[in-house]
Tab-separated table of C-alpha atoms in Angstrom:
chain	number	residue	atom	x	y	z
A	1	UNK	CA	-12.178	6.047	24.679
A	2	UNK	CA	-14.304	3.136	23.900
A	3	UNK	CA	-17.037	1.677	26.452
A	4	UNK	CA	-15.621	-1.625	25.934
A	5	UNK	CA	-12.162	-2.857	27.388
A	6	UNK	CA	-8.893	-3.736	24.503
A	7	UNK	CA	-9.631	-7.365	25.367
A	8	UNK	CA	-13.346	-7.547	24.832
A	9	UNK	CA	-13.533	-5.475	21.535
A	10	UNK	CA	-10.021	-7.630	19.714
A	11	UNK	CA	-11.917	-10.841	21.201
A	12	UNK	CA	-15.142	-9.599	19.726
A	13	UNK	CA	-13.817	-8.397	16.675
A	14	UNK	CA	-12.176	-12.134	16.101
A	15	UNK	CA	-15.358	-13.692	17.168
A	16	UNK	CA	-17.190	-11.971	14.332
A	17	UNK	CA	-14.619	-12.863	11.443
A	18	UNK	CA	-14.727	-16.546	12.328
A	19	UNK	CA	-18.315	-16.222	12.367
A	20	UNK	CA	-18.270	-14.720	8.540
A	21	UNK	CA	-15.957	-18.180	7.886
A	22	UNK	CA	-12.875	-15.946	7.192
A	23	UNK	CA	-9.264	-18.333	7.234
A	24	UNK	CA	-7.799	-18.346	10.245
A	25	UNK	CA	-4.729	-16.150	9.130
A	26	UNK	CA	-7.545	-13.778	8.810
A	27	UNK	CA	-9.488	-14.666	12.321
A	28	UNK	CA	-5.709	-13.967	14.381
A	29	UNK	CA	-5.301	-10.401	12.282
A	30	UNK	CA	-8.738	-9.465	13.532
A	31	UNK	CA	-7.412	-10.564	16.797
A	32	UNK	CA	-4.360	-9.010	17.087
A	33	UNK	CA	-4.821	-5.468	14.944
A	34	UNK	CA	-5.139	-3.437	18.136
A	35	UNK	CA	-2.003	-5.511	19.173
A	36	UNK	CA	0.390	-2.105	18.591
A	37	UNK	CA	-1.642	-0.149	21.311
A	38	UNK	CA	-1.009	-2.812	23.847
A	39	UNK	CA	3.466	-3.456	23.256
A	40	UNK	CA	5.167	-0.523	25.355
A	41	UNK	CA	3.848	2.191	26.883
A	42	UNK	CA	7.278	4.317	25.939
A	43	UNK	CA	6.235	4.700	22.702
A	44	UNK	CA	5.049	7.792	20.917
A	45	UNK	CA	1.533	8.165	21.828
A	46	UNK	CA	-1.147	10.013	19.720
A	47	UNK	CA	-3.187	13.232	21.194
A	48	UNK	CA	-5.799	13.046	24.225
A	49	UNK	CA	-4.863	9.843	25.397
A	50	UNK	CA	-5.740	8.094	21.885
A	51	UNK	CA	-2.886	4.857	22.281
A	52	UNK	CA	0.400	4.644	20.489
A	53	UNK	CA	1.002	6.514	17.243
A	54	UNK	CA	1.242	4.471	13.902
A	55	UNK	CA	-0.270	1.527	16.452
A	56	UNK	CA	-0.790	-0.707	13.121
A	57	UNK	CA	2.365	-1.053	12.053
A	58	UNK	CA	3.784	-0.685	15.483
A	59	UNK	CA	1.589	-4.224	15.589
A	60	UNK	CA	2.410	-5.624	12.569
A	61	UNK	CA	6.179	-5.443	13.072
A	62	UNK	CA	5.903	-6.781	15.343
A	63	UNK	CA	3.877	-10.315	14.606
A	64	UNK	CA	6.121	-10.456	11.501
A	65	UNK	CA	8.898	-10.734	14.024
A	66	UNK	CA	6.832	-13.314	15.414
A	67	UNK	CA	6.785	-15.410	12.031
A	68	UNK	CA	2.992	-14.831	11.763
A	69	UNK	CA	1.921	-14.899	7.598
A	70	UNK	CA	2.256	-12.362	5.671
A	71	UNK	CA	-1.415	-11.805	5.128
A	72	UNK	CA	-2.213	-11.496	8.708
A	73	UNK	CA	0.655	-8.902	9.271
A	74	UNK	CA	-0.820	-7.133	6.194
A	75	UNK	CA	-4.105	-6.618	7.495
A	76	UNK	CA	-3.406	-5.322	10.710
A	77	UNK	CA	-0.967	-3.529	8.846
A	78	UNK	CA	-3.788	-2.172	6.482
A	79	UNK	CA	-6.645	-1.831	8.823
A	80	UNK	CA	-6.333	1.811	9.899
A	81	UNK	CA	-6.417	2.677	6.030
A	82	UNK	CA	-10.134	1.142	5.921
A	83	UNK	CA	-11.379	3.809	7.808
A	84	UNK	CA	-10.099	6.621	6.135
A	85	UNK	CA	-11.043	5.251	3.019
A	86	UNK	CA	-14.521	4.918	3.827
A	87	UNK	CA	-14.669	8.403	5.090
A	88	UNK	CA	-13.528	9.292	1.510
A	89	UNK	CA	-15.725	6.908	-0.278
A	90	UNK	CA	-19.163	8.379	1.608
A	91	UNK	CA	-18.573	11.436	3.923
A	92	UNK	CA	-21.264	10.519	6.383
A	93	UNK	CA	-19.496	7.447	7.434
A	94	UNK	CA	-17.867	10.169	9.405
A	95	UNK	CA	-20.575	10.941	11.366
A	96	UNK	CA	-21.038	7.775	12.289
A	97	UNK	CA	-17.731	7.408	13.842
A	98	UNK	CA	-17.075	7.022	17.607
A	99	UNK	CA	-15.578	10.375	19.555
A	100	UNK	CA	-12.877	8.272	19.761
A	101	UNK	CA	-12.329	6.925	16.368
A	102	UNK	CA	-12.992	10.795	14.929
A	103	UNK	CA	-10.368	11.710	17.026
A	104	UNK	CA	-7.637	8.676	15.725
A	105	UNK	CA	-8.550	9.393	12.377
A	106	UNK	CA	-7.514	12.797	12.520
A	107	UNK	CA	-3.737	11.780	13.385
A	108	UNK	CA	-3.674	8.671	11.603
A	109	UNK	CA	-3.948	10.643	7.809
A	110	UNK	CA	-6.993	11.866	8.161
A	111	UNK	CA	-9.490	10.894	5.196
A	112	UNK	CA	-8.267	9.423	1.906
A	113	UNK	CA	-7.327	11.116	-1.335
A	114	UNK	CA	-8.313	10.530	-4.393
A	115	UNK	CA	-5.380	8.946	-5.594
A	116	UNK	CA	-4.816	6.956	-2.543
A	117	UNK	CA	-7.724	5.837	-2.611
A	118	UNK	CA	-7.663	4.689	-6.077
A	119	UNK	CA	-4.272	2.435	-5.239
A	120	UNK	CA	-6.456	0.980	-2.158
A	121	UNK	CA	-8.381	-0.366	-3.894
A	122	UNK	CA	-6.156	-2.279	-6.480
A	123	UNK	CA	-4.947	-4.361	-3.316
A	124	UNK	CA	-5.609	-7.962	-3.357
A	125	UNK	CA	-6.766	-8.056	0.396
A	126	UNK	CA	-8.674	-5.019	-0.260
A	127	UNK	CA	-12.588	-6.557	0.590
A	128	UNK	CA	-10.748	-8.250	3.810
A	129	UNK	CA	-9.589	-5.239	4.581
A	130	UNK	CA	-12.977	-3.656	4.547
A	131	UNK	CA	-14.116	-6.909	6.195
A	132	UNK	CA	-11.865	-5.986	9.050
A	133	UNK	CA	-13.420	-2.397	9.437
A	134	UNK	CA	-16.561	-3.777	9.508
A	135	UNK	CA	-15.956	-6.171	12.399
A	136	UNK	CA	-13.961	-3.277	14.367
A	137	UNK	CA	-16.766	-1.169	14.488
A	138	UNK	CA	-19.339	-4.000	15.515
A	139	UNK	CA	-17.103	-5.345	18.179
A	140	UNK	CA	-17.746	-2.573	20.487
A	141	UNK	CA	-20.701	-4.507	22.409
A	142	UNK	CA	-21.345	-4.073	26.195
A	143	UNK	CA	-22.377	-7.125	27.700
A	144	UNK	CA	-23.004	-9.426	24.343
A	145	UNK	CA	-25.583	-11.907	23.992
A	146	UNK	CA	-23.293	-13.852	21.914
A	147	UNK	CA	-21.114	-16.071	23.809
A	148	UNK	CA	-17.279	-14.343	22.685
A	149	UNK	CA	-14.031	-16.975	22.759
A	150	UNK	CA	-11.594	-15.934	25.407
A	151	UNK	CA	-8.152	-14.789	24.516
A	152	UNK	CA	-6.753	-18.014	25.704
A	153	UNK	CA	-9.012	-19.961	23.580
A	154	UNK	CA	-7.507	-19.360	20.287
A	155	UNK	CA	-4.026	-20.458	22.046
A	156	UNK	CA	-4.286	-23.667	19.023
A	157	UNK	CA	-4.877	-21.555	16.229
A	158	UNK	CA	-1.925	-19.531	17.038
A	159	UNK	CA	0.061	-22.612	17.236
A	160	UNK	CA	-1.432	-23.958	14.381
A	161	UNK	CA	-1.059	-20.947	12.458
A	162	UNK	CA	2.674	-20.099	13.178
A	163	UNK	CA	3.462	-24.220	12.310
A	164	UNK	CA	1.804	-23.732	9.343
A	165	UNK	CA	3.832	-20.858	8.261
A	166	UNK	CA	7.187	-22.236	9.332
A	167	UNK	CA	6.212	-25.064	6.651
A	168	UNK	CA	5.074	-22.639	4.223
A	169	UNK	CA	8.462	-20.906	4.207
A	170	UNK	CA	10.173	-24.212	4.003
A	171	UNK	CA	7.997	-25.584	1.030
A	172	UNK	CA	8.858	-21.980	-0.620
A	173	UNK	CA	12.868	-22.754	-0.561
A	174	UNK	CA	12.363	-26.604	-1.906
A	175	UNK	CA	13.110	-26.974	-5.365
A	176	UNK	CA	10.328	-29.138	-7.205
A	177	UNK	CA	11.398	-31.886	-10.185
A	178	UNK	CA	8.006	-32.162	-11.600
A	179	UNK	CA	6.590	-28.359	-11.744
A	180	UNK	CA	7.752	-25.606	-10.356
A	181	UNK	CA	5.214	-22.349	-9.813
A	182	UNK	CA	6.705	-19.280	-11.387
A	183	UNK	CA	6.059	-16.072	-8.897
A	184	UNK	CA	3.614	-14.501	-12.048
A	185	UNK	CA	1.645	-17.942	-11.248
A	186	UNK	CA	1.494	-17.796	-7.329
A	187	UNK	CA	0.531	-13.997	-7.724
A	188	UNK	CA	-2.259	-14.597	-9.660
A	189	UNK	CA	-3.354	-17.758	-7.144
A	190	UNK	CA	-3.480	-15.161	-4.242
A	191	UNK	CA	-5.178	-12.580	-6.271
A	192	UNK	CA	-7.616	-14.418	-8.354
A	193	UNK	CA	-8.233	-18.034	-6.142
A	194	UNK	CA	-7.520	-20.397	-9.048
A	195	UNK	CA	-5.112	-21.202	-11.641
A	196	UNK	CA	-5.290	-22.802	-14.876
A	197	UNK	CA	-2.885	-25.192	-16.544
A	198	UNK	CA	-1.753	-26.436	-19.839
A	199	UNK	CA	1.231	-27.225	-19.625
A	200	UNK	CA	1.050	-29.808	-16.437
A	201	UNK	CA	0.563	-33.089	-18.182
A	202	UNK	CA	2.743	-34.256	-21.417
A	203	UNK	CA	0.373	-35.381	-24.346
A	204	UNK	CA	1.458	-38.584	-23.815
A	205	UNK	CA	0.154	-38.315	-19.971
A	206	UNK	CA	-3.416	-36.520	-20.800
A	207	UNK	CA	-3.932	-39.211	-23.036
A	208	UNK	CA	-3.128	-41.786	-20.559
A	209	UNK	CA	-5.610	-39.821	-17.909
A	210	UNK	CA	-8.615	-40.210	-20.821
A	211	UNK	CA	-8.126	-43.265	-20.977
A	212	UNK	CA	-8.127	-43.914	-17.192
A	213	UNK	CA	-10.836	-41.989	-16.000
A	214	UNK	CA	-12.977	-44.094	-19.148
A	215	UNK	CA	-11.845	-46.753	-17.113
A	216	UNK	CA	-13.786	-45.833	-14.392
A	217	UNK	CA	-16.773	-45.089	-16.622
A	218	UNK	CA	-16.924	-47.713	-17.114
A	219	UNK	CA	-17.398	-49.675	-13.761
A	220	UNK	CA	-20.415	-51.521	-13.339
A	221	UNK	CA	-22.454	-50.510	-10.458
A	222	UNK	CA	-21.147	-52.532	-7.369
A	223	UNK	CA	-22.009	-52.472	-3.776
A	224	UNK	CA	-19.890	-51.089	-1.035
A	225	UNK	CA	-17.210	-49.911	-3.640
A	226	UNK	CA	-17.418	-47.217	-6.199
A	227	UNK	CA	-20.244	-44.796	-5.682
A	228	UNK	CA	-22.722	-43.790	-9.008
A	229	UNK	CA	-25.203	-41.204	-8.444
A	230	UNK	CA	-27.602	-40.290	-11.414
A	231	UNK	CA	-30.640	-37.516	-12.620
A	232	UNK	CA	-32.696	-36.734	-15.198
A	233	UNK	CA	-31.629	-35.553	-18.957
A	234	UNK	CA	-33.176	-32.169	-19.636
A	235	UNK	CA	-33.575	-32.886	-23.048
A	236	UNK	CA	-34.886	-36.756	-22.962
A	237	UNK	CA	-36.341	-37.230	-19.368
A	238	UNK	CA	-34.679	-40.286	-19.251
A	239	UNK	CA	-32.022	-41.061	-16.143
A	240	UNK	CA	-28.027	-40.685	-16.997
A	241	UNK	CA	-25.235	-41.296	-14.882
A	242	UNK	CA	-24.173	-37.676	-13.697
A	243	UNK	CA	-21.036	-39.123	-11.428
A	244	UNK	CA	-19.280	-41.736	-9.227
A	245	UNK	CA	-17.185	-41.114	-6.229
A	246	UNK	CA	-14.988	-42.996	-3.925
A	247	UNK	CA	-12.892	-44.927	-7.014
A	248	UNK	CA	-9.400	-44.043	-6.128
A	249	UNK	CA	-8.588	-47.677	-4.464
A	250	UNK	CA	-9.917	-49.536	-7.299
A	251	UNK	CA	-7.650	-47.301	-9.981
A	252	UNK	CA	-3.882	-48.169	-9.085
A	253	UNK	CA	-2.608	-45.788	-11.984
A	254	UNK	CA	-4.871	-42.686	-11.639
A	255	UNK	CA	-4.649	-42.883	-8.187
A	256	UNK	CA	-0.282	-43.139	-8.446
A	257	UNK	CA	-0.882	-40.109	-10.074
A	258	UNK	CA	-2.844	-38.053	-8.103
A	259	UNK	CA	-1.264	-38.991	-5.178
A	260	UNK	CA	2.167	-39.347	-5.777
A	261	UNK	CA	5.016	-38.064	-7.247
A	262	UNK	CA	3.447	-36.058	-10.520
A	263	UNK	CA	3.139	-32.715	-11.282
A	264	UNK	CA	-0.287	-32.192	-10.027
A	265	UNK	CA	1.063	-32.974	-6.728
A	266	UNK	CA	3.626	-30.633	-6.761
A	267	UNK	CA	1.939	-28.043	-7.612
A	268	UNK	CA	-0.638	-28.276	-4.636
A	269	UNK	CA	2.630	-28.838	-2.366
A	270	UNK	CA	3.226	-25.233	-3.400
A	271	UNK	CA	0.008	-23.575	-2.782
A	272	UNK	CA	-1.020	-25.195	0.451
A	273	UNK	CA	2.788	-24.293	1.788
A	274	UNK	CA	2.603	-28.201	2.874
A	275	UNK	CA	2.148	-31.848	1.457
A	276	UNK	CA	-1.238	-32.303	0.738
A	277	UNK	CA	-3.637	-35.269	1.475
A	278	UNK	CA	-6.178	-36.583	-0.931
A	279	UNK	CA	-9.916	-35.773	1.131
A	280	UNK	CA	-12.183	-36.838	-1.898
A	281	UNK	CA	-12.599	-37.671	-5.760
A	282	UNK	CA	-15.149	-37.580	-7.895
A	283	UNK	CA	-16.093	-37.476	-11.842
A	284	UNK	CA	-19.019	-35.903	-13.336
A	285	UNK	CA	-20.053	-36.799	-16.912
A	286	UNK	CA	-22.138	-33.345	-17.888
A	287	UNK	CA	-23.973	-35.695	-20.319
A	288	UNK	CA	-25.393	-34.032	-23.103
A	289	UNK	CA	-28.336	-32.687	-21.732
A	290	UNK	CA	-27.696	-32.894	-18.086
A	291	UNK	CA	-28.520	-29.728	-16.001
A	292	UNK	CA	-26.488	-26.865	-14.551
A	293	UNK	CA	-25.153	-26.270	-11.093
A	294	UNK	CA	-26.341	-23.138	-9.080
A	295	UNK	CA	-23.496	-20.859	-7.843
A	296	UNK	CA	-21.727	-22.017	-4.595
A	297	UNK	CA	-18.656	-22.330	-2.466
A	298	UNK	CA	-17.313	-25.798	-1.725
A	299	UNK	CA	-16.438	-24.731	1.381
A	300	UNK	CA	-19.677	-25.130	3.967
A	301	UNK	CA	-19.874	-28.730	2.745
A	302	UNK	CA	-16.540	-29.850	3.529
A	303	UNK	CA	-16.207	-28.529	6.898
A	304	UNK	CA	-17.604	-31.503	8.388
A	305	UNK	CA	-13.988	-32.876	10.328
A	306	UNK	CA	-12.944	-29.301	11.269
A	307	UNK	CA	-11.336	-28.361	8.263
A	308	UNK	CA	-11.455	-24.653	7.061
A	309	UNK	CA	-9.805	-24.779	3.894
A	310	UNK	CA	-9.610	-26.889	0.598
A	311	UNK	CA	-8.104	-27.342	-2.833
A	312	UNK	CA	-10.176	-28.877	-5.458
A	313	UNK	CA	-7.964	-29.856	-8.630
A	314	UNK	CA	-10.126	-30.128	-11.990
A	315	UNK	CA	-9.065	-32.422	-15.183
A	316	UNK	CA	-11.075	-31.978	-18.274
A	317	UNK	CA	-11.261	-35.112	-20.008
A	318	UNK	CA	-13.370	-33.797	-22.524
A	319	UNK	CA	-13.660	-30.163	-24.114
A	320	UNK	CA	-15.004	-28.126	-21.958
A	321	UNK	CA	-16.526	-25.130	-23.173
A	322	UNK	CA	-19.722	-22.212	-22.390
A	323	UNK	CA	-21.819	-24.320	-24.845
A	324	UNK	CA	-21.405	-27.360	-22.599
A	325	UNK	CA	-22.036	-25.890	-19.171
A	326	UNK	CA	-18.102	-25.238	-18.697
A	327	UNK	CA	-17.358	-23.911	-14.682
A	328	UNK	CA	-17.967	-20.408	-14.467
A	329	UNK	CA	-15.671	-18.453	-11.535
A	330	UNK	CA	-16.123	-15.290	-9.144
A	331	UNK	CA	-12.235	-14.208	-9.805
A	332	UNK	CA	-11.007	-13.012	-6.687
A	333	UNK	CA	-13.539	-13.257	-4.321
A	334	UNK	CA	-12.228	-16.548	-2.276
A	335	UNK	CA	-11.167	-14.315	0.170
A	336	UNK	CA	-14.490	-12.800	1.318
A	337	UNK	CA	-15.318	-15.611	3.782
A	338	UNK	CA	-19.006	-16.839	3.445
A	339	UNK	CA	-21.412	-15.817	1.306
A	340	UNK	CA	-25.042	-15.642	1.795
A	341	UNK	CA	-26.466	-19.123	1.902
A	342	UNK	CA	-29.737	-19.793	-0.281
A	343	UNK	CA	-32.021	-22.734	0.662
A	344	UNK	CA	-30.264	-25.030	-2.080
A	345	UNK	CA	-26.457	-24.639	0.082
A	346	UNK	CA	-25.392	-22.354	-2.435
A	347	UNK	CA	-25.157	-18.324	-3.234
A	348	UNK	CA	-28.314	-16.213	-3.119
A	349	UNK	CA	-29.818	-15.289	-6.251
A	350	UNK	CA	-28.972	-11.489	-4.733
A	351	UNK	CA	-25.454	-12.229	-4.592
A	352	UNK	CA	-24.721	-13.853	-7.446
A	353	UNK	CA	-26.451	-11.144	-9.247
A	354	UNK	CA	-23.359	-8.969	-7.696
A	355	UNK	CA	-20.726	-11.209	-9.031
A	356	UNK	CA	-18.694	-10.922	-12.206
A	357	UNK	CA	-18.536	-14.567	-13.671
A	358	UNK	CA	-15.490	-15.876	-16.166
A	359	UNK	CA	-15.756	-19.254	-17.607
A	360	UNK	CA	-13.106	-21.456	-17.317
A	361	UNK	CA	-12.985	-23.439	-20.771
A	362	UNK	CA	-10.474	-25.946	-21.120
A	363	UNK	CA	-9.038	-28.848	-23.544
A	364	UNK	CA	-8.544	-32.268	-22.330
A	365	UNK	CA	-5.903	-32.793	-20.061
A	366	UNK	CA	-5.582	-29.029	-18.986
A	367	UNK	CA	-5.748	-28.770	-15.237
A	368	UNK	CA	-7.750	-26.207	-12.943
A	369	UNK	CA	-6.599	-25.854	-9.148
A	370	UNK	CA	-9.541	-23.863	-6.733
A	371	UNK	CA	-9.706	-22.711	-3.186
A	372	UNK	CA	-12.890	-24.128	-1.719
A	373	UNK	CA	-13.772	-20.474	-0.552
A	374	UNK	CA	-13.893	-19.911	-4.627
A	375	UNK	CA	-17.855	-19.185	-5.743
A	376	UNK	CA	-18.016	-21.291	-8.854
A	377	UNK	CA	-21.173	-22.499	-10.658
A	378	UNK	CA	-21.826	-23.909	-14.040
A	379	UNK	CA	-24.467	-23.736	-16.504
A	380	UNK	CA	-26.547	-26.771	-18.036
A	381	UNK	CA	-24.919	-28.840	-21.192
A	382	UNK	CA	-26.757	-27.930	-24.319
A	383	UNK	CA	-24.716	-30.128	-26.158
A	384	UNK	CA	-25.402	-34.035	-27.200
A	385	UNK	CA	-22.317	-34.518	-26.159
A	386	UNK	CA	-20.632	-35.699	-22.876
A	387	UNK	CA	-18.444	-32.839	-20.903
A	388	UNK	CA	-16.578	-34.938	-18.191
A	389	UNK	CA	-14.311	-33.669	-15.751
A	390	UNK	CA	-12.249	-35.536	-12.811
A	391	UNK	CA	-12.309	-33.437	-9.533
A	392	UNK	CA	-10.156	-34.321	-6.946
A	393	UNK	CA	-10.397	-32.391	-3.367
A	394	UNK	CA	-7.514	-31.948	-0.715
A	395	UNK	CA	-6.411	-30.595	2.424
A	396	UNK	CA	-2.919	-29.936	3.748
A	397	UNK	CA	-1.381	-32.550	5.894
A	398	UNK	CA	-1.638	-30.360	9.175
A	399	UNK	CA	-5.452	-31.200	9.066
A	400	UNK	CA	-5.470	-34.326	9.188
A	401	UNK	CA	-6.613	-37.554	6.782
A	402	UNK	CA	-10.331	-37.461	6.638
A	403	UNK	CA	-11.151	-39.336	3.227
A	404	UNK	CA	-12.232	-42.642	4.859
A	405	UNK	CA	-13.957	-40.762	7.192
A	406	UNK	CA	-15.592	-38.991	4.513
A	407	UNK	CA	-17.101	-41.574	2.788
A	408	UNK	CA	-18.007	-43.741	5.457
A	409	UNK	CA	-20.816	-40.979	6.065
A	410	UNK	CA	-21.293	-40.320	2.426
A	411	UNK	CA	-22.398	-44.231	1.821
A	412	UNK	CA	-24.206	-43.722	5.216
A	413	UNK	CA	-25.999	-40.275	4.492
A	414	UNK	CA	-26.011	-40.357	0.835
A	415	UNK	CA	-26.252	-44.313	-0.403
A	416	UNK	CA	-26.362	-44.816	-4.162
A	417	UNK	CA	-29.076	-47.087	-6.144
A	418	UNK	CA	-27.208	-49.956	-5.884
C-alpha cells in the first residue's frame, strides 16, 4: 500500500536511526519491525490486503527466538502502539497518515485511550519508541538522495549484536565476589542512564583512592608522560591546573584498581553484559574558581575508533556539591540518540532549555557510573575550594582496546605546555 518496496522503507527506516546515533540494538529494531509482515504468508492477514495481523509481535517473537536483546524485540514489539498514541495525543496526526497506515490503524486498536495512553508513556523506551515512528513515516522515500545501506550491509552488526547478547546473558548468570548489582539497581541503570554508589569502596579503600589520585596531583609536568592541561580562574585571572590525563601507567595501585579485580570493575562487567577495557582516564581539579562545563554528551567525541557506546565511571575525591559546580544529569534521556550539536560540541542552548537537570552531589569516595549517550553538564565552582573528581572511560571488550590509540592522537592533536 506504500509506494516504496518492504526492503527499501526497513532499510531506510534503519538508515535514519543510525543517522540520529541511536545503539545499534536500536538501529536492527528499526530494521527488522516490519519483519512480522515478511515470516509466512499462512498467517492471519489483516483487511484489504494490509500484511499479517498483530505483524509486531508476530516479528518480535520471533527475533527473541533468535536471541536478539530484549530492547530490540521490545521496540518492534512496541512500534505499532506509537502510532495510535499519537493519533490520541493530537487528532490531526491522523490526517496525516498514509491510506495505508489509516487503514492498519483501524485493525491494529485503533487510537489510544486515555488510560493506555497514560501507561505508554511510563515506559522506559517510550521516546525510542516515538523515535521509531518517526523514522517509519520518513522512510517512505522514492528514489532517495541519501545513499541507504543495503540489507546485506548490516550482516556485522547482526553478528555483533547477537555475540554481544549471548555474553550479556552469560555475564547475567555469573556470580560476582566484589559487588553484585541488585535488579532495583540495574532497573534504574536502564531507566535513568547512571547510577550512584556509596557503598562500593570500604573507608579504608576511599581513603586509600584520596590519597592516590593526590599522588598524581602531584606529578610534575613531564614530557611524553602524564598529560596537564590548564585555564584561567574566574575569580583571580590567574592560570590553574584544571586536569591531567594519560597517568594510569605511572600509578601501579590506582591503576590495579581500576583495572582489576575491585568492585568498580565488577560492577561495569555487569552493565556492559561483558569485561570491560579501560579507553581513557582523566582527573579534573574544579579549583576554586574554575569555570563550568556547557551541557553535552560524551558520546560524539569518543567515536573516533568506531565505537558507539561508553561508560564513564566518576570518583569524587573531594565533596562534591551544587555550590562547587557538582555534575548536573538529563535522567533518562541516554536513550534518545544525538542531540542537537551547538558550535562548542555540546547541547543547544534550545535543548537544554527542554531538559530537566538533577545534580549529582557526592562525598569522597562515592562512585558515579554514566552511559556516554548521558547529557551531563556542570556549573562553575564558586567555592575557594578544590572539587576534584577521577573519571575513568571504558568500552566493552567486543570493541576493541583503543586507549593507546587514543592518546597517541591526543598528544598529537591536543599537546600540553610542556
Amino acid at each position: 500500500g506504500e509506494d516504496v518496496s518492504q526492503v527499501e522503507h526497513v532499510t531506510q527506516c534503519a538508515y535514519f536511526a543510525d543517522k540520529a546515533g541511536y545503539d545499534e540494538q536500536t538501529v536492527l529494531a528499526a530494521l527488522f519491525h516490519d519483519i512480522g509482515h515478511v515470516l509466512n504468508t499462512d498467517l492471519p492477514q489483516m483487511e484489504n490486503n494490509l500484511g499479517t495481523k498483530d505483524h509486531e509481535h508476530v516479528g518480535a517473537d520471533y527475533m527473541n527466538s533468535l536471541g536478539f536483546p530484549k530492547k530490540t524485540c521490545d521496540l518492534i514489539r512496541r512500534h505499532v502502539d506509537a502510532k495510535r498514541y499519537l493519533c490520541f495525543k493530537d487528532p490531526k496526526y491522523h490526517d496525516k497518515l498514509s491510506e495505508a497506515s489509516k487503514g492498519t490503524l483501524i485493525q491494529q486498536g485503533g487510537v489510544m485511550s486515555k488510560e493506555e495512553a497514560t501507561t505508554f508513556e511510563k515506559d522506559p523506551l517510550f521516546s525510542t519508541i516515538i523515535a521509531m515512528r518517526t523514522w517509519d513515516e520518513q522512510a517512505k522515500v522514492v528514489s532517495p538522495s541519501f545513499e541507504v545501506p543495503s540489507m546485506d550491509s548490516y550482516s556485522n552488526m547482526v553478528t555483533r549484536v547477537l555475540e554481544k547478547e549471548k555474553m550479556r546473558k552469560i555475564v547475567a548468570q555469573k556470580k560476582f565476589a566484589n559487588y553484585q548489582l541488585s535488579e532495583a539497581q540495574k532497573e534504574s541503570w536502564e531507566r535513568d542512564g547512571f547510577l550512584l554508589f556509596t557503598d562500593a569502596m570500604s573507608p579504608a579503600l576511599k581513603t586509600k583512592i584520596v590519597q592516590w589520585c593526590t599522588d598524581v596531583q602531584n606529578l610534575p609536568p613531564t614530557k611524553g608522560k602524564w598529560m596537564m592541561y590548564y585555564e584561567r580562574s574566574n575569580s583571580t585571572g590567574e592560570e590553574i591546573l584544571c586536569r591531567t590525563e594519560n597517568f594510569l601507567p605511572y600509578h601501579d595501585e590506582l591503576r590495579e584498581f581500576l583495572t582489576k579485580d575491585s568492585s568498580v570493575v565488577d560492577i561495569l562487567e555487569q552493565l556492559f553484559g561483558e569485561e570491560p577495557v579501560l579507553f581513557k582516564e582523566k582527573f579534573n581539579y574544579k579549583q576554586g574558581g574554575g569555570g563550568s562545563f556547557p551541557p553535552h554528551q560524551d558520546a560524539p567525541a569518543f567515536n573516533t575508533f568506531g565505537q558507539k557506546s561508553h561508560l564513564s565511571l566518576s570518583i569524587a575525591i573531594d565533596p562534591s556539591t551544587k555550590a562547587n559546580g557538582c555534575l548536573e544529569v538529563a535522567k533518562g534521556k541516554h536513550s534518545c540518540g544525538l542531540f542537537p550539536q551547538a558550535h562548542h560540541g555540546g547541547l543547544t542552548p534550545e535543548e537544554e532549555s527542554k531538559l530537566e537537570w538533577s545534580d549529582v552531589e557526592m562525598n569522597p569516595g562515592d562512585v558515579l557510573i554514566f552511559s556516554s549517550w548521558l547529557p551531563h553538564r556542570s556549573g562553575p565552582n564558586t567555592t575557594e575550594d578544590s572539587r576534584r573528581v577521577l573519571y575513568v572511560t571504558y568500552n566493552g571488550r567486543s570493541d576493541g582496546d583503543f586507549r593507546e590509540a587514543y592518546y597517541k592522537d591526543k598528544l598529537l592533536n591536543f599537546p600540553q605546555k610542556v
